[in-house]
Amino acid sequence: LVLEWLRRSRPRGAPKLQLVSCSATVCAETRRGVGWLVGGGGKRDAGVVVTAAPAHPPPRSLAQRGVGNVRLPSTLSHSVYSGRAAARLVMLRVASEELMPEAPLLVIPNGGSVPRCVDELRKAGFLSAVALNQALGVLPADEGDAAQGEASPEGMMQQRQLLADSYRSEASRRQAELPLLVTSEHAVRGVDFKGLDCVFLLGLPQRVDSYVHAAGRTAREGRRGRAVSLIFSEEEAQRMDDFRRELGIKVEKIDLSFLRP
């Protein structure tokens, strides 16, 4: 909408608008959308794809993704904990105690309620759990009008910067005592906290691109990180095996089917 407004408001004869778009997985669908936005007929009008060399060259075994030949970083480890859906928070507790992450992020499937998940986590003993939007100072839609005037854009930007700064180094992470951030698959895209060391997925995404985006929130810029998927069915196990083959990754498997709620 913003681009359309800009295009219509520009005087005749003005130079053509230039759009620079960035993505970790530049696929054909992304280019097609960009092409239409700039007034063209599809991905052929999206322009040139420019890629940057990774800070840590990945091994050749990792598959390339998208037009930009994106790979998951070699510093990212992958684990799967399988068990009963009713015992998912017990499984999360076991995984957390085994891995002891300092800066974790929990991703729930699209359609799930982040506030409800946060409440369940706190009742289960994860007292530091907090919704990502709350940590960033972004008000839920149903609270925006009631809280209007209480939080300025400048205040929210300052809060976001403070949160981002607390993830930058090991010393700052320990000093800040970082929370367990909770968000959805959709909202996790674009999250860029350099020091996130573990991403927990409470259920496996339906699409491999969604897995790439969620898992890629950790192990950024050469740092080590781990993506931990909690799965609860044979169908999810098969889908994870498909992801493994397509992405060329190794996946550690842990069976927790003996756990009860």
Coordinates of C-alpha atoms in Angstrom, one line a residue, residues 48-241:
V48 CA 18.8 -8.5 -9.8
V49 CA 19.4 -10.8 -6.8
V50 CA 22.6 -9.8 -5.0
T51 CA 24.0 -12.2 -2.4
A52 CA 26.7 -11.8 0.3
A53 CA 29.2 -14.4 1.3
P54 CA 28.5 -16.0 4.7
A55 CA 30.6 -15.1 7.7
H56 CA 31.3 -18.8 8.2
P57 CA 31.5 -20.9 5.0
P58 CA 29.1 -23.9 5.3
P59 CA 30.1 -27.4 4.3
R60 CA 29.0 -28.6 0.9
S61 CA 26.7 -31.2 2.5
L62 CA 24.2 -28.4 3.4
A63 CA 21.7 -27.9 0.7
Q64 CA 21.2 -24.5 -0.9
R65 CA 17.8 -22.7 -0.5
G66 CA 16.2 -20.1 -2.7
V67 CA 17.5 -17.9 -5.5
G68 CA 20.4 -16.6 -3.4
N69 CA 21.6 -20.1 -2.6
V70 CA 21.1 -19.7 1.1
R71 CA 22.2 -22.4 3.4
L72 CA 21.6 -23.0 7.1
P73 CA 24.8 -22.2 9.0
S74 CA 27.1 -25.0 9.9
T75 CA 27.3 -23.7 13.5
L76 CA 23.6 -24.6 13.9
S77 CA 22.8 -27.9 15.5
H78 CA 19.4 -29.6 15.2
S79 CA 17.6 -31.8 17.7
V80 CA 14.3 -33.6 17.8
Y81 CA 12.6 -34.6 21.1
S82 CA 9.6 -36.9 20.4
G83 CA 6.8 -37.7 22.8
R84 CA 3.2 -37.2 23.9
A85 CA 1.5 -33.9 23.1
A86 CA 0.0 -33.9 26.6
A87 CA 3.5 -34.0 28.1
R88 CA 4.9 -31.2 25.9
L89 CA 5.8 -28.9 28.8
V90 CA 7.5 -31.8 30.6
M91 CA 9.5 -32.5 27.4
L92 CA 10.4 -28.8 27.2
R93 CA 11.6 -29.0 30.8
V94 CA 13.8 -32.0 30.1
A95 CA 15.3 -30.4 27.0
S96 CA 15.9 -27.1 28.8
E97 CA 17.7 -28.9 31.7
E98 CA 19.8 -30.9 29.3
L99 CA 20.8 -28.0 27.1
M100 CA 20.9 -25.1 29.7
P101 CA 20.4 -22.3 27.2
E102 CA 21.2 -18.8 28.4
A103 CA 19.1 -17.0 25.7
P104 CA 16.2 -19.2 24.6
L105 CA 13.3 -18.5 22.2
L106 CA 10.1 -20.6 22.1
V107 CA 8.1 -20.7 18.8
I108 CA 4.6 -22.0 18.8
P109 CA 2.6 -23.0 15.6
N110 CA 0.6 -20.4 13.8
G111 CA -3.0 -20.2 15.2
G112 CA -1.9 -20.9 18.7
S113 CA -2.4 -18.3 21.5
V114 CA 0.9 -16.8 22.7
P115 CA -0.6 -15.3 25.9
R116 CA -2.2 -18.6 26.7
C117 CA 1.1 -20.4 26.1
V118 CA 2.9 -17.9 28.4
D119 CA 0.3 -18.6 31.1
E120 CA 0.8 -22.3 30.8
L121 CA 4.5 -22.0 30.9
R122 CA 4.5 -19.9 34.0
K123 CA 2.2 -22.4 35.8
A124 CA 4.6 -25.2 34.8
G125 CA 7.5 -23.4 36.4
F126 CA 8.9 -21.4 33.5
L127 CA 8.6 -18.1 35.4
S128 CA 10.7 -16.0 33.0
A129 CA 8.4 -16.8 30.1
V130 CA 7.2 -13.6 28.3
A131 CA 5.5 -12.9 25.0
L132 CA 8.0 -11.4 22.5
N133 CA 5.7 -8.5 21.6
Q134 CA 5.5 -7.6 25.4
A135 CA 9.3 -7.8 25.7
L136 CA 9.5 -5.4 22.7
G137 CA 7.0 -3.0 24.1
V138 CA 4.4 -3.7 21.4
L139 CA 0.9 -3.7 22.7
P140 CA -1.6 -6.3 21.7
A141 CA -4.3 -5.1 19.2
D142 CA -7.1 -5.3 21.9
E143 CA -5.1 -3.2 24.3
G144 CA -3.9 -0.5 21.9
D145 CA -6.8 1.9 22.4
A146 CA -7.0 1.5 26.1
A147 CA -3.2 2.0 26.5
Q148 CA -2.9 4.8 24.0
G149 CA -0.7 7.5 25.3
E150 CA 0.9 5.4 27.9
A151 CA 3.7 4.2 25.5
S152 CA 5.2 6.5 23.0
P153 CA 6.9 5.3 19.8
E154 CA 10.2 6.6 21.1
G155 CA 9.7 4.6 24.3
M156 CA 9.0 1.4 22.4
M157 CA 12.0 1.9 20.2
Q158 CA 14.2 2.5 23.3
Q159 CA 12.8 -0.7 24.9
R160 CA 13.6 -2.7 21.7
Q161 CA 17.1 -1.4 21.6
L162 CA 17.7 -2.2 25.3
L163 CA 16.5 -5.8 24.7
A164 CA 18.6 -6.2 21.6
D165 CA 21.7 -4.9 23.4
S166 CA 21.2 -7.4 26.2
Y167 CA 21.7 -10.2 23.7
R168 CA 24.9 -8.9 22.1
S169 CA 27.6 -10.5 24.3
E170 CA 27.9 -13.4 26.8
A171 CA 28.5 -10.9 29.6
S172 CA 25.5 -8.8 28.8
R173 CA 23.3 -12.0 28.5
R174 CA 24.4 -13.2 32.0
Q175 CA 23.9 -9.7 33.5
A176 CA 20.5 -9.3 32.0
E177 CA 19.1 -12.8 33.1
L178 CA 17.3 -13.1 29.8
P179 CA 13.7 -14.4 29.7
L180 CA 12.2 -17.2 27.7
L181 CA 10.8 -15.3 24.8
V182 CA 7.6 -16.8 23.3
T183 CA 6.3 -16.0 19.8
S184 CA 4.6 -17.7 16.8
E185 CA 6.0 -19.0 13.5
H186 CA 4.7 -16.0 11.6
A187 CA 6.0 -13.4 14.1
V188 CA 9.4 -14.9 14.5
R189 CA 10.5 -13.9 11.0
G190 CA 12.8 -10.9 11.1
V191 CA 13.7 -11.4 14.8
D192 CA 17.4 -10.5 15.0
F193 CA 18.9 -10.9 18.5
K194 CA 22.5 -11.9 17.9
G195 CA 23.0 -13.9 21.1
L196 CA 20.0 -16.2 20.9
D197 CA 21.5 -19.6 21.6
C198 CA 18.5 -21.9 21.4
V199 CA 15.2 -22.0 19.5
F200 CA 12.6 -24.4 20.8
L201 CA 9.8 -25.3 18.3
L202 CA 6.7 -26.5 20.1
G203 CA 5.6 -28.6 17.1
L204 CA 7.2 -28.8 13.7
P205 CA 6.3 -26.2 11.0
Q206 CA 4.3 -27.5 8.0
R207 CA 6.8 -26.0 5.5
V208 CA 10.6 -26.3 5.3
D209 CA 10.9 -22.6 4.7
S210 CA 9.1 -21.9 8.0
Y211 CA 11.6 -24.2 9.7
V212 CA 14.5 -22.4 8.1
H213 CA 13.2 -19.0 9.3
A214 CA 12.5 -20.2 12.8
A215 CA 15.7 -22.2 13.3
G216 CA 17.7 -19.4 11.7
R217 CA 17.0 -17.0 14.6
T218 CA 20.0 -18.6 16.4
A219 CA 23.6 -19.3 15.3
R220 CA 23.8 -15.9 13.7
E221 CA 27.0 -14.4 12.3
G222 CA 29.2 -17.3 13.1
R223 CA 27.8 -18.0 16.6
R224 CA 26.8 -21.5 17.7
G225 CA 23.2 -22.3 18.3
R226 CA 20.7 -25.1 18.5
A227 CA 17.2 -25.6 17.0
V228 CA 15.2 -28.0 19.1
S229 CA 11.9 -29.4 17.7
L230 CA 9.4 -31.0 20.1
I231 CA 7.2 -33.3 18.0
F232 CA 4.2 -35.4 18.9
S233 CA 3.3 -37.7 16.0
E234 CA 4.6 -40.0 13.4
E235 CA 3.5 -37.5 10.7
E236 CA 5.8 -34.8 12.3
A237 CA 8.6 -37.3 12.5
Q238 CA 8.3 -38.1 8.8
R239 CA 8.2 -34.4 8.0
M240 CA 11.3 -33.7 10.0
D241 CA 13.0 -36.5 8.1

